[in-house]
Coordinates of C-alpha atoms and ligand atoms in Angstrom, one line a residue:
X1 CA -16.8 6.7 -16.0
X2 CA -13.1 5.8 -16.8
X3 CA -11.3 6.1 -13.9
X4 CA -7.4 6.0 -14.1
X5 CA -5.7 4.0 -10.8
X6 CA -1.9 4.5 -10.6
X7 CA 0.3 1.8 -9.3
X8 CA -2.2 -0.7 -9.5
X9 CA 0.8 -3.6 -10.6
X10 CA 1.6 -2.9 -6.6
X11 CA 0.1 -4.4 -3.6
X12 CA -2.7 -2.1 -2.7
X13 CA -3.6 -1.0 -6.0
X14 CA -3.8 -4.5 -7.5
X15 CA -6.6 -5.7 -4.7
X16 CA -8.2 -2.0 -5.4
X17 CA -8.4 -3.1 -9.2
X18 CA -10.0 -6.2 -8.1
X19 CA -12.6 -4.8 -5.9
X20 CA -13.7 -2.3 -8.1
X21 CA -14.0 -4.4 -11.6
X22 CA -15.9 -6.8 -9.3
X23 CA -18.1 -3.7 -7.5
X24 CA -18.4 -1.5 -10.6
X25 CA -19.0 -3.5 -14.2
X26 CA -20.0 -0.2 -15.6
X27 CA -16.9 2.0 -14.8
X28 CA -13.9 0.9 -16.8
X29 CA -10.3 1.3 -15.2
X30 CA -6.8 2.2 -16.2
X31 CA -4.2 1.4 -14.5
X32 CA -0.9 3.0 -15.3
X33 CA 1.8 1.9 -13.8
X34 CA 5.7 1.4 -14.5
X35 CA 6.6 -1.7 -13.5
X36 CA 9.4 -0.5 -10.8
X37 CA 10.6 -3.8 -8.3
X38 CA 7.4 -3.3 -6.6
X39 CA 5.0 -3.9 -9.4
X40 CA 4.0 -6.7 -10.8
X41 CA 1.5 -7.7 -13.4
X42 CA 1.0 -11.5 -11.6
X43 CA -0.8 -9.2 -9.2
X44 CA -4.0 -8.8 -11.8
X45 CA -3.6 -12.2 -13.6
X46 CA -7.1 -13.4 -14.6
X47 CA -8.2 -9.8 -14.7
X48 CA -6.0 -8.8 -17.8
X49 CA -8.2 -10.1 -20.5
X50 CA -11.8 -8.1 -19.2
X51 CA -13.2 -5.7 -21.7
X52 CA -13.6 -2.7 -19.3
X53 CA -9.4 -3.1 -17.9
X54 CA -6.9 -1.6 -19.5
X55 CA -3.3 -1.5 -18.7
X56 CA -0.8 1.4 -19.1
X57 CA 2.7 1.4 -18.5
X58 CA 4.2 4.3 -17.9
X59 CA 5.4 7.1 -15.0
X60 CA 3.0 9.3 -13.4
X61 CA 5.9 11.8 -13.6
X62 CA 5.6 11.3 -17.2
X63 CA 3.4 14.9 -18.1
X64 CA 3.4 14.3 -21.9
X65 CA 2.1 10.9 -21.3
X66 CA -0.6 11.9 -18.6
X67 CA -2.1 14.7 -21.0
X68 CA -2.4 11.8 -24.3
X69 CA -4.3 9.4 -22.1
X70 CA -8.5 9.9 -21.5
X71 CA -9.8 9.4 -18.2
X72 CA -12.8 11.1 -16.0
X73 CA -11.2 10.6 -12.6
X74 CA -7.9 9.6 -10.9
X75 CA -7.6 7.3 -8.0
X76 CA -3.1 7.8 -7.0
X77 CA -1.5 4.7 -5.0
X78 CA 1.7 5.1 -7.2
X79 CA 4.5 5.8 -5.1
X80 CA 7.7 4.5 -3.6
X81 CA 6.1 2.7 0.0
X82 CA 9.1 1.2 1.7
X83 CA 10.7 3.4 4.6
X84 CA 14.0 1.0 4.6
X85 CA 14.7 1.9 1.2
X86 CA 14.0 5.7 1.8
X87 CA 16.6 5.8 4.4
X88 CA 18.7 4.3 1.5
X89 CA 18.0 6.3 -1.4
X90 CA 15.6 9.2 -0.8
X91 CA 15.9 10.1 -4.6
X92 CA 13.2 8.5 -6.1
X93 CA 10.8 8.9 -3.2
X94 CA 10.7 12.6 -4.0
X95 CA 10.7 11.8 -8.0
X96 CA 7.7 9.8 -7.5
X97 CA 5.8 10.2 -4.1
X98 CA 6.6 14.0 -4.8
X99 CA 7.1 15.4 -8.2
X100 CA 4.8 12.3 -9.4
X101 CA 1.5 13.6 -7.3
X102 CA 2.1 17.0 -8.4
X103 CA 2.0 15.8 -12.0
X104 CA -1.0 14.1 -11.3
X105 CA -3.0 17.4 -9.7
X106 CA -2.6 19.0 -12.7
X107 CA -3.7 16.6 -15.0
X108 CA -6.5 16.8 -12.9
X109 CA -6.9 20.4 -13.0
X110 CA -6.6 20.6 -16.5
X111 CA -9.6 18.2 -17.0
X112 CA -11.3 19.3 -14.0
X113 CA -11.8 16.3 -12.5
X114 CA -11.6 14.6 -9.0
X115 CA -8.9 12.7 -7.8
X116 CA -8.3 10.8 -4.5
X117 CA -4.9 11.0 -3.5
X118 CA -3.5 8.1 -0.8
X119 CA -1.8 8.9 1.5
X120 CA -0.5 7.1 5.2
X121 CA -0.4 7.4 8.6
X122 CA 3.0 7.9 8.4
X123 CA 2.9 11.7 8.0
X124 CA 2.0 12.5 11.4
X125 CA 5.1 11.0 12.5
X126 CA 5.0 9.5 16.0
X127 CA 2.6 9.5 19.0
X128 CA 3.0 8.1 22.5
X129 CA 0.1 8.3 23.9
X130 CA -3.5 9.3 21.9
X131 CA -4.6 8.9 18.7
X132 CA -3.9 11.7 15.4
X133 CA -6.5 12.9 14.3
X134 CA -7.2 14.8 10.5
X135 CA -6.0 18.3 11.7
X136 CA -2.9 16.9 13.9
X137 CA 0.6 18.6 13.0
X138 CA 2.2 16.7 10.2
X139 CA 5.9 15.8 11.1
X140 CA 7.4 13.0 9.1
X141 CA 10.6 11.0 10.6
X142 CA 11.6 9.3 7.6
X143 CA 12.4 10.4 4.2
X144 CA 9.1 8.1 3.1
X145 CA 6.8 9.8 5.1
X146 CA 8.2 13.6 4.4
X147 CA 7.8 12.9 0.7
X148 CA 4.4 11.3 1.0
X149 CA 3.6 14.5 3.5
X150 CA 5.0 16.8 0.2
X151 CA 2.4 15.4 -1.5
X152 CA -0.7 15.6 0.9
X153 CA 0.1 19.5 1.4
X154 CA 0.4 20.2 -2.5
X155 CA -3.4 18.5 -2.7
X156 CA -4.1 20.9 0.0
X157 CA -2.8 23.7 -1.9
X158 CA -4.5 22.7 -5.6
X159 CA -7.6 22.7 -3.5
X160 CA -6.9 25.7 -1.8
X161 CA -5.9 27.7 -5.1
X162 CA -7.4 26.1 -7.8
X163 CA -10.6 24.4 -6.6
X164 CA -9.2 21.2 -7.0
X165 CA -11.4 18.2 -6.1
X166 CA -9.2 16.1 -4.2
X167 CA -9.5 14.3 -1.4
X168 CA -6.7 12.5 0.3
X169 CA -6.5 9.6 3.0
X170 CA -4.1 8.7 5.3
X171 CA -4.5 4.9 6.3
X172 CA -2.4 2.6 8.9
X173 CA -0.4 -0.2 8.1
X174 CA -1.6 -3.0 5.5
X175 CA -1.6 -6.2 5.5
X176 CA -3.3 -8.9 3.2
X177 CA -2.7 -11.2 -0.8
X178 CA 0.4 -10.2 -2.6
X179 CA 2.2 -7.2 -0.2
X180 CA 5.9 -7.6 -1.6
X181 CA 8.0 -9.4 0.7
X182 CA 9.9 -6.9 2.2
X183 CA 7.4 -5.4 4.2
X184 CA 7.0 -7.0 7.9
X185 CA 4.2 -9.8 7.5
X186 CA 5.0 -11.1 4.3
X187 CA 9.0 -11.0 5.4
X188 CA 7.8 -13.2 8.3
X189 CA 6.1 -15.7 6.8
X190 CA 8.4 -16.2 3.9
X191 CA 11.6 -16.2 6.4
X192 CA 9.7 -18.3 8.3
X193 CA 8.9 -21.3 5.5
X194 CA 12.3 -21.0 4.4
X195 CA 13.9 -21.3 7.5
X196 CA 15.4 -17.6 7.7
X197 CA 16.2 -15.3 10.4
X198 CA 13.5 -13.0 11.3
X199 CA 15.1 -9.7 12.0
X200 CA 13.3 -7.5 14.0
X201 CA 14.4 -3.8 14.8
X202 CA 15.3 -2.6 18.2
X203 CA 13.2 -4.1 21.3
X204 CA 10.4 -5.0 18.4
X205 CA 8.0 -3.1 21.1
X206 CA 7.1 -0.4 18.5
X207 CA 3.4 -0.3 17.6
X208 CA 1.8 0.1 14.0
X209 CA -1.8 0.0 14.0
X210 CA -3.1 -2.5 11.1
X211 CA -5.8 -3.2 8.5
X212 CA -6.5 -5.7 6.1
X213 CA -5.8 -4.0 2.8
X214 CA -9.5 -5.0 1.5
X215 CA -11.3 -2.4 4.3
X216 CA -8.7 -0.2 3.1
X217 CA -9.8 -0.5 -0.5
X218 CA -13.4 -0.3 0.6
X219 CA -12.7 2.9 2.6
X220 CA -11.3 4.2 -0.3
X221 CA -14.5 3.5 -2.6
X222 CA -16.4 5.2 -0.2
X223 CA -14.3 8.4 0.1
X224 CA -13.9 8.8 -3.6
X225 CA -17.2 8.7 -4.5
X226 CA -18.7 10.2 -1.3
X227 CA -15.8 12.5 0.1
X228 CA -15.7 15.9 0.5
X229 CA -13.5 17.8 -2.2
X230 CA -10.4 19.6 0.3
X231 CA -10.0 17.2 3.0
X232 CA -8.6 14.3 5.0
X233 CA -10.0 11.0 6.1
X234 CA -7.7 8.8 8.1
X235 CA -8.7 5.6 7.5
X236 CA -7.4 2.4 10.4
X237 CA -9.1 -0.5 12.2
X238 CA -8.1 0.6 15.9
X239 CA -5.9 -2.3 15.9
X240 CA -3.3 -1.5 17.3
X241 CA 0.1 -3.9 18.2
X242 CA 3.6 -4.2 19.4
X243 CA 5.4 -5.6 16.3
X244 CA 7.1 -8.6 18.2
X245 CA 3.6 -9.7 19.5
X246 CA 2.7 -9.7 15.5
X247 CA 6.0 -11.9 14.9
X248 CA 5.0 -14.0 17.3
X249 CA 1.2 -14.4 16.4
X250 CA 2.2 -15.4 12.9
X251 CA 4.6 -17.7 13.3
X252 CA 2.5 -19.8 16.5
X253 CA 0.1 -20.0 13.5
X254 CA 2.5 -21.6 11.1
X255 CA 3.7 -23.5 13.7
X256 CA 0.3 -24.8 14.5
X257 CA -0.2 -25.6 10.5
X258 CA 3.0 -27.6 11.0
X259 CA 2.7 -29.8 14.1
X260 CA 4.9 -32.5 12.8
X261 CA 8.0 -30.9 12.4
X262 CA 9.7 -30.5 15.7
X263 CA 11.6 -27.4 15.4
X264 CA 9.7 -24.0 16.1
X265 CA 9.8 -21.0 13.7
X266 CA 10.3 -18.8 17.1
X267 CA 13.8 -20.3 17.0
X268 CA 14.0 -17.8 14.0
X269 CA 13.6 -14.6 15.6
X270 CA 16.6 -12.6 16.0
X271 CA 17.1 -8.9 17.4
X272 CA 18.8 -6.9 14.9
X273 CA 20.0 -2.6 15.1
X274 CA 17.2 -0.5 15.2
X275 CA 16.0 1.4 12.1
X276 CA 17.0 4.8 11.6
X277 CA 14.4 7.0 13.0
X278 CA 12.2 4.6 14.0
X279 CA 8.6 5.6 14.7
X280 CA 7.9 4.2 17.9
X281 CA 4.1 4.4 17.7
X282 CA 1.5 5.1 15.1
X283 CA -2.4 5.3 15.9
X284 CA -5.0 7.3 13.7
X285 CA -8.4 8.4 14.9
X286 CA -10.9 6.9 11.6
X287 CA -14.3 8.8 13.5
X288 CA -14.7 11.1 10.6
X289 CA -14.6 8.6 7.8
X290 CA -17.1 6.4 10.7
X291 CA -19.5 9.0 11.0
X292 CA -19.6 10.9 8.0
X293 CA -19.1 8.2 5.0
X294 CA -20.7 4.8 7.4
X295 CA -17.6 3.0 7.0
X296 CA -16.2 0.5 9.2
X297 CA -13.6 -2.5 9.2
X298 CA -15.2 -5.9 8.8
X299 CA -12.1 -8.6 9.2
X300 CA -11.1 -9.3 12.5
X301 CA -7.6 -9.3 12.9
X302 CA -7.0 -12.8 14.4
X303 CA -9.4 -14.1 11.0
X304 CA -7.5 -12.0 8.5
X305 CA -3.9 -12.8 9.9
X306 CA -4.6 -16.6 9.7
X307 CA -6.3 -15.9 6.2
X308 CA -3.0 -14.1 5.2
X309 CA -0.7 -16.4 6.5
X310 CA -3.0 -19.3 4.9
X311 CA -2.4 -17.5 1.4
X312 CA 1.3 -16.9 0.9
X313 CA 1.4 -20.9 1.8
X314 CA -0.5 -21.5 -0.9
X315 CA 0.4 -19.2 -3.3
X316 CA 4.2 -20.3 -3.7
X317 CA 4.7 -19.5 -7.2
X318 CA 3.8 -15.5 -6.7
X319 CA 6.7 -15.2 -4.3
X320 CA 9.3 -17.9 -5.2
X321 CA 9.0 -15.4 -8.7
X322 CA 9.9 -12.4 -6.6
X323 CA 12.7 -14.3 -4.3
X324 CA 14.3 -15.2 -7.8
X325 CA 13.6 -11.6 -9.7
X326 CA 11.8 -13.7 -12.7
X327 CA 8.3 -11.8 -12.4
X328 CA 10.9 -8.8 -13.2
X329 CA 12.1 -10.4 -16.2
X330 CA 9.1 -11.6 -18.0
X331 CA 6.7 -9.0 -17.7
X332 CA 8.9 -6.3 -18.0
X333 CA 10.6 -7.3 -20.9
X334 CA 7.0 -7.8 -22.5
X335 CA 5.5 -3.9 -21.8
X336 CA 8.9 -1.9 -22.2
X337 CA 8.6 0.7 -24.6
X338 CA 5.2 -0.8 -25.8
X339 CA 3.1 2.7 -24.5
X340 CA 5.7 5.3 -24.5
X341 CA 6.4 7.0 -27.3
Ligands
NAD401 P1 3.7 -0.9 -3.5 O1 5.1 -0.5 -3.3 O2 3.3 -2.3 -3.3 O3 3.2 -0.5 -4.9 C1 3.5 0.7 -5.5 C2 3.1 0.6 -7.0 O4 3.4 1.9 -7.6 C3 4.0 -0.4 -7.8 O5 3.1 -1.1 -8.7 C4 4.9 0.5 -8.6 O6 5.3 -0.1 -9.8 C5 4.1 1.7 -8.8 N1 4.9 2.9 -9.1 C6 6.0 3.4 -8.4 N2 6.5 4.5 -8.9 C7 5.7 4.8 -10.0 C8 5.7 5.8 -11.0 N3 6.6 6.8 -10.9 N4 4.7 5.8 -11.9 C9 3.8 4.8 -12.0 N5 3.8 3.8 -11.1 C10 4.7 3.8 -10.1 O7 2.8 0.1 -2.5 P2 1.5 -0.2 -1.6 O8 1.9 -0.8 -0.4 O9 0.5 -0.9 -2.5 O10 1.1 1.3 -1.4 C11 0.2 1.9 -2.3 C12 -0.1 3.3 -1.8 O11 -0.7 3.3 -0.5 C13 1.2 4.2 -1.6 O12 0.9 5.5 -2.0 C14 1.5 4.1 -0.1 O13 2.2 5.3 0.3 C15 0.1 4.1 0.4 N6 0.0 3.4 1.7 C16 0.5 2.2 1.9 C17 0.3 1.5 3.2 C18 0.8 0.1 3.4 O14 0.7 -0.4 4.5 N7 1.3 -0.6 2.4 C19 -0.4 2.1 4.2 C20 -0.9 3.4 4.0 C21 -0.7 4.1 2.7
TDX402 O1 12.5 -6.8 8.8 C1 11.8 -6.0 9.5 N1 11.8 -6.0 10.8 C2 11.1 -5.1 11.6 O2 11.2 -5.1 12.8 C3 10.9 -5.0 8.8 C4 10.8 -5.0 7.3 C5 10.2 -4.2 9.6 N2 10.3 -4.2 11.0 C6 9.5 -3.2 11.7 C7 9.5 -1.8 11.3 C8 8.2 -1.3 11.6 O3 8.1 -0.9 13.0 O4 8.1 -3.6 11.5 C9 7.3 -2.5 11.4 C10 6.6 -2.5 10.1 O5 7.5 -2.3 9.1 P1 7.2 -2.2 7.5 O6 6.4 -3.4 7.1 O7 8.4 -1.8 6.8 O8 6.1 -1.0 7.5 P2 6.2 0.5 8.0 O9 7.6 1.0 8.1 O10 5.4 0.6 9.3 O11 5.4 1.3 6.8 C11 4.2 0.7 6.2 O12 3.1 1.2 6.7 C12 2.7 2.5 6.3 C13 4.3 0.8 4.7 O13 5.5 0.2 4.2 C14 4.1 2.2 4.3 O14 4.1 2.3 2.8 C15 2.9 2.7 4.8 O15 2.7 4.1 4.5

């Protein structure tokens, strides 16, 4: 089977690649992807060069493009993923996250093939008390989560209308190897080694529910293959916590790794405005993808924090590249124009 992952130059969809080329040596996968800030091809090094691996880059909005390349199935993490900049620029949110899926449902209509669609948490928007489950309301708060919301109900509808094998997901927050540095954990630990501020939004009390990204990617092997066609599985680790008590547990581990020095990274943290429609809570029910598919979590969060914290100290180069913008240079430069036309 060739199975065609998008965005897989990004966070998730590079430790996806991994897991499956490592899990599946008969399936061969394409990854298209089109290099925006968040993508980056040191992501996959060492994986480039295998025989069943190819790389692609190119938009998933990019129609003509979708219906020249061969594939059996279609595994979507392409999108724009960072709220911040949604508040920004909601723009290419609804290019990609929007306009982008529904591209990709109809190349998958056309061949009549499954495609797993991922999706977040994010959609339901924010609970106080309880957990969401499949069939909760959707009601985004940010311009992120209504374009990734877009794109859940227009899976819904291919389904609904044209028989559509799709699935889609909704998982909590990720954290693990190579999430780009502006999301919380890896802005914490890099602020952190260089001596930055660490801003944290509002009273920091608001509570995201997290999962190392390589149960995520797991969950996701399970619900492509073994999913039912038409639904929703949320996927999360019932872990949930406040994000200051997150700050705090990564950098008493950093300070721990770094006894000698006297000052302590807490010095660093510093209460900054809130963000703009600011979920305050997020918590997701995973029973159904428990007790249909089998699937459960298997790093504790304590283990994988440490882990995580253990590997952007050791793997300076990645994000020193980033900090400076080179891994935009070089790579780009070499794949521009090179599958387009
Ligand atoms: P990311 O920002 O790290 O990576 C996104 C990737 O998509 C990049 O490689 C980028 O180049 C690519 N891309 C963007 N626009 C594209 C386009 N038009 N055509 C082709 N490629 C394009 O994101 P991530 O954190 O790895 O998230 C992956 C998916 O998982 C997203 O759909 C996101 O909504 C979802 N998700 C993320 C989290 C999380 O905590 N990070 C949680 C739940 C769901
Ligand atoms: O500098 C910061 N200070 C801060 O307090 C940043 C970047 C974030 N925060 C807060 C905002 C959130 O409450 O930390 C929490 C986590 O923030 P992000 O890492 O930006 O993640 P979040 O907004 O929760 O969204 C993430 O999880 C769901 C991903 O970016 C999405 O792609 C995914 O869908």
């Amino acid at each position: 089977m060739k199975i065609m992952v998008t965005g897989g130059a990004g966070f998730i969809g590079s430790n996806f690649i991994r897991h499956m080329l490592t899990s599946y040596p008969e399936h061969s996968i394409l990854n298209l992807d089109n290099l925006t800030y968040a993508g980056n091809l040191e992501n996959l090094k060492g994986i480039e060069s295998l025989s069943h691996y190819t790389f692609i880059k190119g938009d998933i909005a990019d129609a003509r493009l979708l219906e020249s390349i061969e594939f059996d199935a279609i595994i979507n993490f392409a999108a724009e993923s960072h709220v911040d900049r949604s508040i920004l620029n909601a723009y290419p949110f609804l290019q990609t996250n929007v306009i982008g899926t529904q591209c990709l449902l109809e190349a998958a209509k056309k061949r009549k093939c499954r495609i797993l669609h991922v999706s977040t948490d994010e959609v339901y928007g924010s609970i106080e008390e309880g957990l969401f489950i499949e069939t909760s309301t959707v009601l985004p708060n940010s311009p992120y989560a209504a374009s990734k919301a877009s794109a859940d109900l227009l899976a819904r509808a291919y389904h609904e209308t044209y028989g559509l094998d799709v699935s889609v997901t909704r998982c909590s927050n990720n954290y693990g190897p190579y999430q780009f540095p502006e999301k919380l954990i890896p802005l914490v630990i890099l602020n952190a080694i260089e001596g930055k501020q660490i801003p944290v939004y509002g009273d920091g009390k608001n509570v995201r529910d997290w999962i190392h990204v390589s149960d995520h990617c797991k969950a996701i092997d399970l619900i492509f293959h073994k999913g039912k066609a038409g639904t929703v599985y949320n996927v999360g680790a019932r872990n949930e916590v406040q994000n200051i008590d997150i700050i705090k547990k990564i950098l008493m581990i950093m300070d721990e790794k770094k006894r000698h020095e006297k000052r302590s990274f807490t010095d660093l943290i510093a209460y900054v405005q809130d963000r703009p429609g600011h979920d305050r809570r997020y918590a997701i029910d995973p029973t159904k993808v428990e007790t249909e598919l089998g699937w459960r979590p298997e790093i504790d969060f304590d283990k994988g924090i440490s882990s995580t914290v253990e590997w952007y100290m050791e793997n300076r180069e990645w994000w020193k590249s980033i900090l400076s913008g080179e891994y935009m240079d070089y790579y780009k430069q070499q794949y521009d124009g090179r599958f387009r036309e």
